[in-house]
CSV table of C-alpha atoms in Angstrom, one decimal:
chain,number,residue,atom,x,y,z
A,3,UNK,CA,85.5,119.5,148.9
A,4,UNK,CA,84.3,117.5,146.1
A,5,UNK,CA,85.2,117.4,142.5
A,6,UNK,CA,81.8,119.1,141.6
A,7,UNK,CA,82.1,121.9,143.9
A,8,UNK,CA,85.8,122.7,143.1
A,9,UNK,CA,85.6,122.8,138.9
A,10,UNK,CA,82.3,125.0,139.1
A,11,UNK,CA,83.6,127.9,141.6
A,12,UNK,CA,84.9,130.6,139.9
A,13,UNK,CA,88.4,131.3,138.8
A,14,UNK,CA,88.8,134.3,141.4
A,15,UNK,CA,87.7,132.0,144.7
A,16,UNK,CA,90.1,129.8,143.7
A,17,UNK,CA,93.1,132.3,142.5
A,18,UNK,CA,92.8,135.3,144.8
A,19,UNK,CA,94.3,133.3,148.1
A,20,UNK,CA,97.1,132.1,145.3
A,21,UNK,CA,97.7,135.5,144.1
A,22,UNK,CA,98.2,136.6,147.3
A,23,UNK,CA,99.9,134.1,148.2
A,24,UNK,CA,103.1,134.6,145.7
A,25,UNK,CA,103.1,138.1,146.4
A,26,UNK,CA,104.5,137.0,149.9
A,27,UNK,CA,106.5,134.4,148.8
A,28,UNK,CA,108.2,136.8,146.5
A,29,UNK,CA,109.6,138.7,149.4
A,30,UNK,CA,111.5,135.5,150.8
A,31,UNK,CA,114.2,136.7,148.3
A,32,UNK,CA,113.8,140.1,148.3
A,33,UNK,CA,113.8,139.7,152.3
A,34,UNK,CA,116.9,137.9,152.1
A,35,UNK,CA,118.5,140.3,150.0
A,36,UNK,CA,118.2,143.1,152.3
A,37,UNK,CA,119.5,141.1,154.9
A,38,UNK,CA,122.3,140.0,152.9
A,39,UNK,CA,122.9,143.7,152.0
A,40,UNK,CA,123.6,144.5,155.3
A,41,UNK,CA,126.5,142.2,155.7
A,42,UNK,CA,128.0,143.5,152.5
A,43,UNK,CA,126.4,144.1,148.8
A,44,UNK,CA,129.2,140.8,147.9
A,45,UNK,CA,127.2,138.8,149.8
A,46,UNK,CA,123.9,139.5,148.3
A,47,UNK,CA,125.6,139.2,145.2
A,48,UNK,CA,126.7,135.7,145.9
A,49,UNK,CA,123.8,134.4,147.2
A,50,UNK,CA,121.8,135.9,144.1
A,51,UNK,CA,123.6,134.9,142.2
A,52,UNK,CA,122.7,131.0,143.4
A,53,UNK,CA,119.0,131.7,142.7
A,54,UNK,CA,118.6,129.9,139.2
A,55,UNK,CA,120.6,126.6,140.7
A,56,UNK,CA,118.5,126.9,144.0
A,57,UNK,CA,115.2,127.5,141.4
A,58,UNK,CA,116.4,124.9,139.2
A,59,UNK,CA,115.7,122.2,141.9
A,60,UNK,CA,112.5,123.9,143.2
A,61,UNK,CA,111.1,123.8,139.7
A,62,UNK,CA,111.9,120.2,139.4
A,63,UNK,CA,110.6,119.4,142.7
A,64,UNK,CA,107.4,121.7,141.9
A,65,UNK,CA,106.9,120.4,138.5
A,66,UNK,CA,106.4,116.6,140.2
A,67,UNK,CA,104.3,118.0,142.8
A,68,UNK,CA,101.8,119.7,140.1
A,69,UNK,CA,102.3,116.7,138.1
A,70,UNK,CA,100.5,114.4,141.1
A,71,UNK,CA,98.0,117.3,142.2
A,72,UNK,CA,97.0,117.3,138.5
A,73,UNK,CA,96.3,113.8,138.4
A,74,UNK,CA,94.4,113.6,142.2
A,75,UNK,CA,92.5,116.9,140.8
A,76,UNK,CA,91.1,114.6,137.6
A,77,UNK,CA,90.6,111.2,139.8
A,78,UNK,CA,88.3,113.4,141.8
A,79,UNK,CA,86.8,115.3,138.8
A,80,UNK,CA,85.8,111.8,137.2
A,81,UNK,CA,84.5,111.3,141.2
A,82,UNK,CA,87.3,108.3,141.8
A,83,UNK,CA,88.1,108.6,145.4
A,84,UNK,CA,90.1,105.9,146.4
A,85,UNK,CA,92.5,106.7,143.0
A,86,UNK,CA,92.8,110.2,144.6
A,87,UNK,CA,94.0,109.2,148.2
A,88,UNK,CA,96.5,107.1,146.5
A,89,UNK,CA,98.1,109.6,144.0
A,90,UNK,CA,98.1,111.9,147.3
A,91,UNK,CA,100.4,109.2,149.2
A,92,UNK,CA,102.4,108.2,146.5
A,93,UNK,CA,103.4,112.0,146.2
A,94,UNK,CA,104.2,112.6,149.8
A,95,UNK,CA,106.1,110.3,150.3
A,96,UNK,CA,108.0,110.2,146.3
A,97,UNK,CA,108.5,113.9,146.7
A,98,UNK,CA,110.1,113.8,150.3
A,99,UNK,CA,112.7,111.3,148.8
A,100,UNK,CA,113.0,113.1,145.9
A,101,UNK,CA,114.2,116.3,148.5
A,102,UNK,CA,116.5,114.2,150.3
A,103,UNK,CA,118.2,112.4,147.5
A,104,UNK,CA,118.6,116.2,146.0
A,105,UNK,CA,120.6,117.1,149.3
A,106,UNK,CA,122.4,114.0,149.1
A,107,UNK,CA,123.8,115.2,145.5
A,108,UNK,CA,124.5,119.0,146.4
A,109,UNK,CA,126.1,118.7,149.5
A,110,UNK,CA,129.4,116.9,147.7
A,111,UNK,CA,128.6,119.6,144.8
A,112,UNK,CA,128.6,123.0,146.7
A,113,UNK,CA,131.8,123.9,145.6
A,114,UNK,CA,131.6,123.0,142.2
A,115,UNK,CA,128.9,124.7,141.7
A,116,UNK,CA,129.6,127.8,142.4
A,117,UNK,CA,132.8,127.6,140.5
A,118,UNK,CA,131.1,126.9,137.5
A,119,UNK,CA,128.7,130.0,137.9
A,120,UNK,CA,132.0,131.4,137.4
A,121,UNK,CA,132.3,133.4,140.6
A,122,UNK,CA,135.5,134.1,142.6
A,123,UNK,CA,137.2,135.5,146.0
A,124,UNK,CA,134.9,136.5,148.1
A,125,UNK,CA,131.2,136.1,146.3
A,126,UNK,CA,132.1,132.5,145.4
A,127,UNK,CA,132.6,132.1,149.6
A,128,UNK,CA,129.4,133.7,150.5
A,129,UNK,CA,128.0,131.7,147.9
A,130,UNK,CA,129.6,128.1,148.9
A,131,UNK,CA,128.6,129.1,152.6
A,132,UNK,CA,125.0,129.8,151.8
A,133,UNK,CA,124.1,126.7,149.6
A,134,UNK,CA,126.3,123.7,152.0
A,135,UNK,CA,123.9,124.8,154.6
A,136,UNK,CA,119.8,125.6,152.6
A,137,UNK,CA,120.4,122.5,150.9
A,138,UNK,CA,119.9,120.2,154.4
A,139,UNK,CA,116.2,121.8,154.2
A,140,UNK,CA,115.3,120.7,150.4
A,141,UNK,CA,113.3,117.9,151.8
A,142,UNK,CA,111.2,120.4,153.5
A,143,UNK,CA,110.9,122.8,150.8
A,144,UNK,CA,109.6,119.1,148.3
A,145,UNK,CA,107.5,118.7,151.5
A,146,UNK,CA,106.1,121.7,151.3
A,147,UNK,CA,105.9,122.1,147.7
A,148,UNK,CA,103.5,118.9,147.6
A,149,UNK,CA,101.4,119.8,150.4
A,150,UNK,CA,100.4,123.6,148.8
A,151,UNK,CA,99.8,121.4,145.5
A,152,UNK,CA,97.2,119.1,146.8
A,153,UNK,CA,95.9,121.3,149.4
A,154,UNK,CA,95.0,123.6,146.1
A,155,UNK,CA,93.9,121.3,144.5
A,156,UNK,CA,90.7,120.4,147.2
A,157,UNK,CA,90.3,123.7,146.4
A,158,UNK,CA,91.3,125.2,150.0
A,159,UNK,CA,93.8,127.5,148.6
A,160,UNK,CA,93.8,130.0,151.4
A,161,UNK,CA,95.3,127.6,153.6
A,162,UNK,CA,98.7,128.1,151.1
A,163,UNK,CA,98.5,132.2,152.1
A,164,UNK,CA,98.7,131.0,155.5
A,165,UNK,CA,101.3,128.8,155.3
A,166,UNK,CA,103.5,131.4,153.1
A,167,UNK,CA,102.7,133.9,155.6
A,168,UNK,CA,104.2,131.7,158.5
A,169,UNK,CA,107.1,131.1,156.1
A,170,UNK,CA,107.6,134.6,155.9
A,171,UNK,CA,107.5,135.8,159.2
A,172,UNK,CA,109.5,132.9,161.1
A,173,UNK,CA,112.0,133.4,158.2
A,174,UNK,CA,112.0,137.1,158.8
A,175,UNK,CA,112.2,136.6,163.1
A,176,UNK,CA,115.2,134.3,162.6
A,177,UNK,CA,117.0,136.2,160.4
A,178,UNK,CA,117.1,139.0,162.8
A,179,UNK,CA,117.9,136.6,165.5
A,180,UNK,CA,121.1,134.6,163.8
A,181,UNK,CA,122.4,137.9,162.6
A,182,UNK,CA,122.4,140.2,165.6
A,183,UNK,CA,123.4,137.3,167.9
A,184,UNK,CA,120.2,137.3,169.9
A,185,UNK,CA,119.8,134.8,173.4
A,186,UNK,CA,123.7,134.4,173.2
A,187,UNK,CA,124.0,133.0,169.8
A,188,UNK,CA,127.0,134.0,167.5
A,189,UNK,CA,126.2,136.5,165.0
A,190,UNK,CA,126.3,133.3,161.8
A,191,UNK,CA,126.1,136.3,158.6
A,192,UNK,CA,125.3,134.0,155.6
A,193,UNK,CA,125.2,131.2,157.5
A,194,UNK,CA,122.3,132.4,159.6
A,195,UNK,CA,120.1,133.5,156.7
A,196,UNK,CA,120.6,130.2,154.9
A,197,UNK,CA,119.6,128.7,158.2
A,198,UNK,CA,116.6,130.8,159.0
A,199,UNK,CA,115.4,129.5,155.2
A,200,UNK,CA,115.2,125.7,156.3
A,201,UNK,CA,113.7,126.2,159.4
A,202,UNK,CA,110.5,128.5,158.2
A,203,UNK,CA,110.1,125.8,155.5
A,204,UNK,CA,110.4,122.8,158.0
A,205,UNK,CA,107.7,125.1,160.0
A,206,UNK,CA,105.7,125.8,156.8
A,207,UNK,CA,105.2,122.2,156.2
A,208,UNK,CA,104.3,120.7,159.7
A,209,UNK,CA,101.7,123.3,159.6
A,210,UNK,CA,100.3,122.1,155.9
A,211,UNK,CA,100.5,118.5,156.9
A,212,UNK,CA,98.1,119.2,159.5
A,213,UNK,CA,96.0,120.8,157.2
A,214,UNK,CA,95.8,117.7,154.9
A,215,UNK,CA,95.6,115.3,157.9
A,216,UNK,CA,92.7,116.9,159.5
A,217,UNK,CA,90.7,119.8,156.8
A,218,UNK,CA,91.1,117.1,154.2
A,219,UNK,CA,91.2,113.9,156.4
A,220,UNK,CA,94.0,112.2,154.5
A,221,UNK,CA,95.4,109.3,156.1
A,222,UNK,CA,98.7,107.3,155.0
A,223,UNK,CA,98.5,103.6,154.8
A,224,UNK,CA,100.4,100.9,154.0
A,225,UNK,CA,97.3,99.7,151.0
A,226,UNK,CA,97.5,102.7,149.2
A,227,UNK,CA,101.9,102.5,149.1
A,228,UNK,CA,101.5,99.1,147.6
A,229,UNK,CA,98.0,100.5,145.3
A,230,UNK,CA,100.9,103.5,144.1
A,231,UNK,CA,101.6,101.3,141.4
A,232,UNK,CA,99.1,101.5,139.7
A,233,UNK,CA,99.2,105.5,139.5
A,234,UNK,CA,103.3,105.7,139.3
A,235,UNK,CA,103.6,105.0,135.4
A,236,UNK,CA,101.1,107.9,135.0
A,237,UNK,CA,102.8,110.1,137.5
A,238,UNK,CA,106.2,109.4,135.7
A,239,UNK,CA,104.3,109.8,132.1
A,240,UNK,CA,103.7,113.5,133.1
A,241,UNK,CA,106.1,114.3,135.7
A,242,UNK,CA,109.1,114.0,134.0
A,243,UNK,CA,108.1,115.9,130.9
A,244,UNK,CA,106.5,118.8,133.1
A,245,UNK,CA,110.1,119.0,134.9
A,246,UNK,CA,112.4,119.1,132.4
A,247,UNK,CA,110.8,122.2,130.7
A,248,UNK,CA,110.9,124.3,133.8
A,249,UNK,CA,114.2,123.0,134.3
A,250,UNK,CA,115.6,123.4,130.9
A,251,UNK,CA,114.1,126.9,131.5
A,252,UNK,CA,116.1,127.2,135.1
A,253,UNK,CA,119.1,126.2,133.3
A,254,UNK,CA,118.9,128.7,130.5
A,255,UNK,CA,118.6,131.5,133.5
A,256,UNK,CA,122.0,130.0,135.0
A,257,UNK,CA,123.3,130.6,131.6
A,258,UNK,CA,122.2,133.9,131.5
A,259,UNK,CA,123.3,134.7,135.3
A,260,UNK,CA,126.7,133.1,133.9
A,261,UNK,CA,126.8,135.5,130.7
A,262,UNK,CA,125.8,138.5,133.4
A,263,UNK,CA,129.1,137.4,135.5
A,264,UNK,CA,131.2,138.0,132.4
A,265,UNK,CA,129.9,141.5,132.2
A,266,UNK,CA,130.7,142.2,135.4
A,267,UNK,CA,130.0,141.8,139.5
A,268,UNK,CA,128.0,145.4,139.3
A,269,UNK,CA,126.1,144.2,136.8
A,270,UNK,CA,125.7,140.9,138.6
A,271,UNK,CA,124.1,142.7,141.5
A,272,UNK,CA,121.7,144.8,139.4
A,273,UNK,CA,120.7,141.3,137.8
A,274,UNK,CA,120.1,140.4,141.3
A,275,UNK,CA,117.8,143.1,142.8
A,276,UNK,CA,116.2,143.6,139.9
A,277,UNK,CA,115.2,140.5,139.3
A,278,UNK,CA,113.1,140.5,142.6
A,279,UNK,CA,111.7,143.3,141.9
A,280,UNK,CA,110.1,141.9,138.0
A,281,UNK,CA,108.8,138.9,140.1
A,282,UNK,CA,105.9,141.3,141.5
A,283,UNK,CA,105.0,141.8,137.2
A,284,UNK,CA,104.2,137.7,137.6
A,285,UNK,CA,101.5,138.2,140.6
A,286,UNK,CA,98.6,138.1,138.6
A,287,UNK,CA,99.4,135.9,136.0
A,288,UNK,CA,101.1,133.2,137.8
A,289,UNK,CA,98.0,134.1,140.5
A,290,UNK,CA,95.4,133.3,138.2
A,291,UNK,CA,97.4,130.6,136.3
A,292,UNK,CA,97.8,128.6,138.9
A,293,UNK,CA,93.8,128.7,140.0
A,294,UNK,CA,93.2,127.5,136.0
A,295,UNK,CA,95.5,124.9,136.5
A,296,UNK,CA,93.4,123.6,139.4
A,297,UNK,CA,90.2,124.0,137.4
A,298,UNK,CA,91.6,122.9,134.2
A,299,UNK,CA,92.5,119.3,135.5
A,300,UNK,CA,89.1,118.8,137.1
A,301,UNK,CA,87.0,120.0,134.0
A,302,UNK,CA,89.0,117.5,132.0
A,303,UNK,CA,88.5,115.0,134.9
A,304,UNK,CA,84.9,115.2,133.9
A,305,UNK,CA,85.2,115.5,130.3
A,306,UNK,CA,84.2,119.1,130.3
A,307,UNK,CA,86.7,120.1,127.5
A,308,UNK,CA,85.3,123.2,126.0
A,309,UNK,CA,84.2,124.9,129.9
A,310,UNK,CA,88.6,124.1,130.1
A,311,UNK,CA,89.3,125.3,126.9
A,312,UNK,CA,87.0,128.9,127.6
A,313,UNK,CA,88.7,129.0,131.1
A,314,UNK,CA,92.3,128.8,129.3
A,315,UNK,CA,91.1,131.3,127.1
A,316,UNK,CA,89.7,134.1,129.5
A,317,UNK,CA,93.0,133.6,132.1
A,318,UNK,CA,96.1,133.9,129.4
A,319,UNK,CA,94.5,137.7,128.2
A,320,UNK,CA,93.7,138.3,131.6
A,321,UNK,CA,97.7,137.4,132.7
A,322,UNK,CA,99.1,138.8,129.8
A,323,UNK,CA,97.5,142.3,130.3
A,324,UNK,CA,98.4,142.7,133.9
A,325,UNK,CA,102.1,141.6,133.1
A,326,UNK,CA,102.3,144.5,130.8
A,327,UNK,CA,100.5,147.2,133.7
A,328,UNK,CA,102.7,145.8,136.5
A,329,UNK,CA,105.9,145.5,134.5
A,330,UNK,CA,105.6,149.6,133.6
A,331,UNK,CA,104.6,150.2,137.1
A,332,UNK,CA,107.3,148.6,138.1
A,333,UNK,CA,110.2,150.5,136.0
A,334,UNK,CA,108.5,153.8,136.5
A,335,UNK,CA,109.1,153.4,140.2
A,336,UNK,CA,112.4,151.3,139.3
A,337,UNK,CA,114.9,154.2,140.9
A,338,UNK,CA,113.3,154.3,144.4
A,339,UNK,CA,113.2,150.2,144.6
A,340,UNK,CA,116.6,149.7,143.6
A,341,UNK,CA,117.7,152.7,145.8
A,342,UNK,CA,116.3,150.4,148.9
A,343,UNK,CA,119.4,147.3,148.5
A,344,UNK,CA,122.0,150.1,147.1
A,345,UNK,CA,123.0,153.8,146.9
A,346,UNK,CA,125.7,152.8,144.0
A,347,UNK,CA,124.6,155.0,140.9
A,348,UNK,CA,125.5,152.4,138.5
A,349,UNK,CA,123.9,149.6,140.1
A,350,UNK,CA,120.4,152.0,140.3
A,351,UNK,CA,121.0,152.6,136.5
A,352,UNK,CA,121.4,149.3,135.2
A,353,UNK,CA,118.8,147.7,137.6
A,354,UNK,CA,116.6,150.5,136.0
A,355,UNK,CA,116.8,149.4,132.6
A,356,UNK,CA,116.4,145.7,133.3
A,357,UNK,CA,113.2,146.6,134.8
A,358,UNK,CA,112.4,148.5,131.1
A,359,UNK,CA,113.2,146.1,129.2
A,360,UNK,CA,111.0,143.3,131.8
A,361,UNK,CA,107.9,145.2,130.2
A,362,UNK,CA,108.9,143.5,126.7
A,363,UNK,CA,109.3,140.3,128.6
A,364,UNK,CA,106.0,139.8,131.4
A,365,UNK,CA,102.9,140.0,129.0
A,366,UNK,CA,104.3,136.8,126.7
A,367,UNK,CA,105.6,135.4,130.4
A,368,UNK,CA,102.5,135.3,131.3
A,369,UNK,CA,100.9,133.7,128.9
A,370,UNK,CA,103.5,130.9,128.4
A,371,UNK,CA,103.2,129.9,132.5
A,372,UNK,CA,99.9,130.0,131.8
A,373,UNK,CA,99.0,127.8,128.7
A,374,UNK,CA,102.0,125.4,130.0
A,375,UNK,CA,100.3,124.7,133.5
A,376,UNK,CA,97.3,123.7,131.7
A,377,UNK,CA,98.7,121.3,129.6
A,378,UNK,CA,100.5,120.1,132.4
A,379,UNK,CA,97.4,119.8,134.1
A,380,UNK,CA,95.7,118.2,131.4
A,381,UNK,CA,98.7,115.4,131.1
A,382,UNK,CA,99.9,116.9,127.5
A,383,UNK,CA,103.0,117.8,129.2
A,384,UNK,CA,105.8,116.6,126.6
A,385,UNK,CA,105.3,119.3,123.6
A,386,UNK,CA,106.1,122.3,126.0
A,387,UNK,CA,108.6,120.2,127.4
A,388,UNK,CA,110.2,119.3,124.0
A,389,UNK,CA,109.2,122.0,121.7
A,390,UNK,CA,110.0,124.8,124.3
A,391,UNK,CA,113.0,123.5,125.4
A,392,UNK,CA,114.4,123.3,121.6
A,393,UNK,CA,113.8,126.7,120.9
A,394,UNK,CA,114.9,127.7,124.4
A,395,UNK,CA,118.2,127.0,123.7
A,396,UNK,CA,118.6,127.5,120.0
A,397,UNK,CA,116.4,130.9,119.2
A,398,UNK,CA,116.4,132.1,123.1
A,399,UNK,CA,120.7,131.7,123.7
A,400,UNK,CA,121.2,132.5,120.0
A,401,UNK,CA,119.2,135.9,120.8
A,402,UNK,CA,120.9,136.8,124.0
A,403,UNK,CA,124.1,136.1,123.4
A,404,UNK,CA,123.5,138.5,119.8
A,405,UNK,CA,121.7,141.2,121.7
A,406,UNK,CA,124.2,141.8,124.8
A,407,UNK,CA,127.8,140.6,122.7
A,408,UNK,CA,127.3,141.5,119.2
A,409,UNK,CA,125.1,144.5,119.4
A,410,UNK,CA,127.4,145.2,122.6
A,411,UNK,CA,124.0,146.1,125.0
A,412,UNK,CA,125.4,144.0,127.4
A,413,UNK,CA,123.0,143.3,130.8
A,414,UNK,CA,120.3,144.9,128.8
A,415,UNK,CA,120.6,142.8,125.7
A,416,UNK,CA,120.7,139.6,128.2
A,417,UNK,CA,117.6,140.8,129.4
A,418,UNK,CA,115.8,141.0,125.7
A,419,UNK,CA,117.3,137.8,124.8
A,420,UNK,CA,114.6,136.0,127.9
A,421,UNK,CA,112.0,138.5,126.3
A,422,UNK,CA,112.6,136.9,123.1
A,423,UNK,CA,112.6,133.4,124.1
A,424,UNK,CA,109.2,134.2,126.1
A,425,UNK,CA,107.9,135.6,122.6
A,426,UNK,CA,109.2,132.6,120.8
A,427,UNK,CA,107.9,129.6,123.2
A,428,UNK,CA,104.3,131.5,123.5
A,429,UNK,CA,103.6,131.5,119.7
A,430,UNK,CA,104.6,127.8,120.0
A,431,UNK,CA,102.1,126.9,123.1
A,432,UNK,CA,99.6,129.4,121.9
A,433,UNK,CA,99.6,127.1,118.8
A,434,UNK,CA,99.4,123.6,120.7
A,435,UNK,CA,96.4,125.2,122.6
A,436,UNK,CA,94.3,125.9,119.2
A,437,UNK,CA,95.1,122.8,117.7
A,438,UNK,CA,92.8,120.8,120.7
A,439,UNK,CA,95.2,117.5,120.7
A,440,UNK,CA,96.0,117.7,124.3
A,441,UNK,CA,92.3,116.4,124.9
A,442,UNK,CA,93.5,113.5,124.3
A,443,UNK,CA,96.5,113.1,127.0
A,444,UNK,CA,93.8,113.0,129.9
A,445,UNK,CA,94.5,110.4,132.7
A,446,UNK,CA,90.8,109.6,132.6
């Protein structure tokens, strides 16, 4: 698909297959969850409580990945081919490192790790189990998080539903089979569902690579490893900026998740399901964001700055308005969803009011994943990096931590504090967007 055909189809071609698409991925966790839950609510615990370490390094290894797609998706908007194919290889194969070195580091870590989430006895082993064994599939999930990047950003988005779809249902299949013990294999509990994870993302990816090898015809070679050169410093200029806000924002989650373990494990495991459930409020927005982010890069690819800036416009009200429908949706039904992972009253109540207070937080969520991707896509990726990492931990921990210990709210006041810092870093994006600088950080 060329450059011209991709940045003038409309924003719901492009986004529908992707909105789709994270609406299955979002049950990977929730999926895991329930199987979790029927070992014991501990061990659903545990593992949940892992999710901002084990999103930490998918956000870093996602933010590269976009970072690369971005710049293929403007080589081909400014109709430079050869620059394209390069930046495709030089992600493959940077990203697949990037996975292994990753696993190199945890594996030694695993243990540490979870003791400084600050979790004990019997979570803290469910935990440790969990994490020595998903990290071996890390260079899958990079693998696979670069291949739905530049398959998107061709344009061939549907390809990524399918791909999430397999992930979904192989993960589901093996889960089932390593924890009843199917075809004479030990029942493996935690170990088994960490397991089934690597696989359906080694699966996942074999079937994407196909994709780009024969939809999009990409081939490997030698010429355009030793041609990466010329695209690395560029690749670097925005990749590194564009992870470490996503990361700084990772890490100010396992702060909160840390904070929730001081309150308390029942109000670690209402963190936990309820906090699958508020992922469903992001749909739309992170839907449609990611779609603009395709489009946005190959606009400014072709110099087409105010058709980007219109498209940014239209897609942050959009998000932010179905945040706030889906959030209240979500809470009003929050009794009955909680009720599926537990029948413990307190853990329905408090899960209940962290999806109340999610309404205050998905409308400015929205909007900040939104205006960030595009600058990311554009190459202006180190104000929200910067900027939004400042007040992240400054106004957003200061908030928090004043809400749920000096007010004494507790889980709830945890739960403002991200609302707050959402609020704080959207007013700050919302005002890089309006001031027009980042059309001058394009790569061409």
């Amino acid at each position: 698909m060329t450059g011209k055909q991709v940045k003038d189809r409309s924003l719901i071609s492009l986004s529908w297959p992707l909105i789709l698409t994270f609406a299955v991925g979002i049950f990977q966790p929730m999926m895991d969850s329930w199987f979790l839950s029927r070992t014991s609510e501990t061990a659903a615990a545990g593992v949940g409580a892992l999710m901002p370490i084990i999103a930490t390094i998918f956000t870093a290894l996602h933010a590269f990945s976009q970072a690369g797609a971005s710049i293929t998706s403007q080589y081909i908007g400014a109709r430079q081919s050869s620059h394209a194919r390069t930046t495709q290889t030089l992600v493959l194969v940077g990203s697949f490192l990037l996975g292994i070195s990753i696993t190199l580091l945890v594996l030694p870590l695993s243990g540490t790790i979870v003791s400084l989430m600050g979790l004990t006895d019997d979570t803290a082993l469910y935990a440790n189990q969990f994490l020595s064994v998903v990290a071996f599939g890390f260079a899958f999930r990079a693998l696979q998080a670069t291949l739905i990047a530049l398959i998107a950003t061709h344009g061939l988005t549907i390809w990524n539903l399918i791909s999430n779809v397999l992930t979904i249902v192989s993960n589901a299949v093996l889960n089932y089979i390593f924890l009843e013990g199917l075809f004479g294999l030990p029942k493996m509990g935690v170990y088994g569902v960490a397991l089934a994870t690597g696989i359906s993302w080694g699966l996942a990816s074999f079937m994407l690579w196909l994709v780009l090898r024969f939809k999009i015809r990409h081939k490997t070679n030698r010429r355009d490893l030793v041609r990466s050169r010329i695209i690395l410093p560029d690749w670097i200029r925005i990749g590194l900026p564009a992870a470490a806000e996503p990361i700084s924002f990772q890490l100010f989650q396992v702060f909160i998740t840390a904070m929730v373990v001081y309150v308390g494990t029942t109000a670690i495991t209402a963190r936990v399901f309820a906090g699958n459930f508020s992922a469903v409020s992001c749909i739309l927005g992170i839907g449609l964001g990611s779609g603009n982010q395709i489009l946005v890069a190959h606009l400014v690819g072709a110099h087409e700055y105010d058709r980007a800036s219109e498209k940014i416009k239209r897609t942050f009200i959009i998000g932010s308005i179905s945040g706030l429908i889906f959030s209240i949706a979500v809470a009003l039904c929050g009794e009955h969803l909680i009720g599926i992972f537990s029948k413990d009253p307190e853990v329905i109540r408090l899960g209940c009011i962290c999806l109340w207070c999610d309404v205050a937080l998905q409308p400015f969520k929205a909007v900040n994943f939104i205006i960030t991707s595009s600058l990311r896509a554009i190459g202006d990726s180190k104000f929200p990096a910067i900027v939004g990492s400042a007040m992240m931990w400054t106004l957003g921990v200061g908030t928090a931590l004043f809400l749920a210990f000096g007010l004494k709210l507790g889980l709830a006041g945890l739960w403002l504090g991200m609302a707050s810092d959402e609020f704080y870093r959207s007013i700050a994006n919302f005002w890089r967007w309006k001031s027009g600088r980042w059309k001058t950080k394009a790569v061409v």
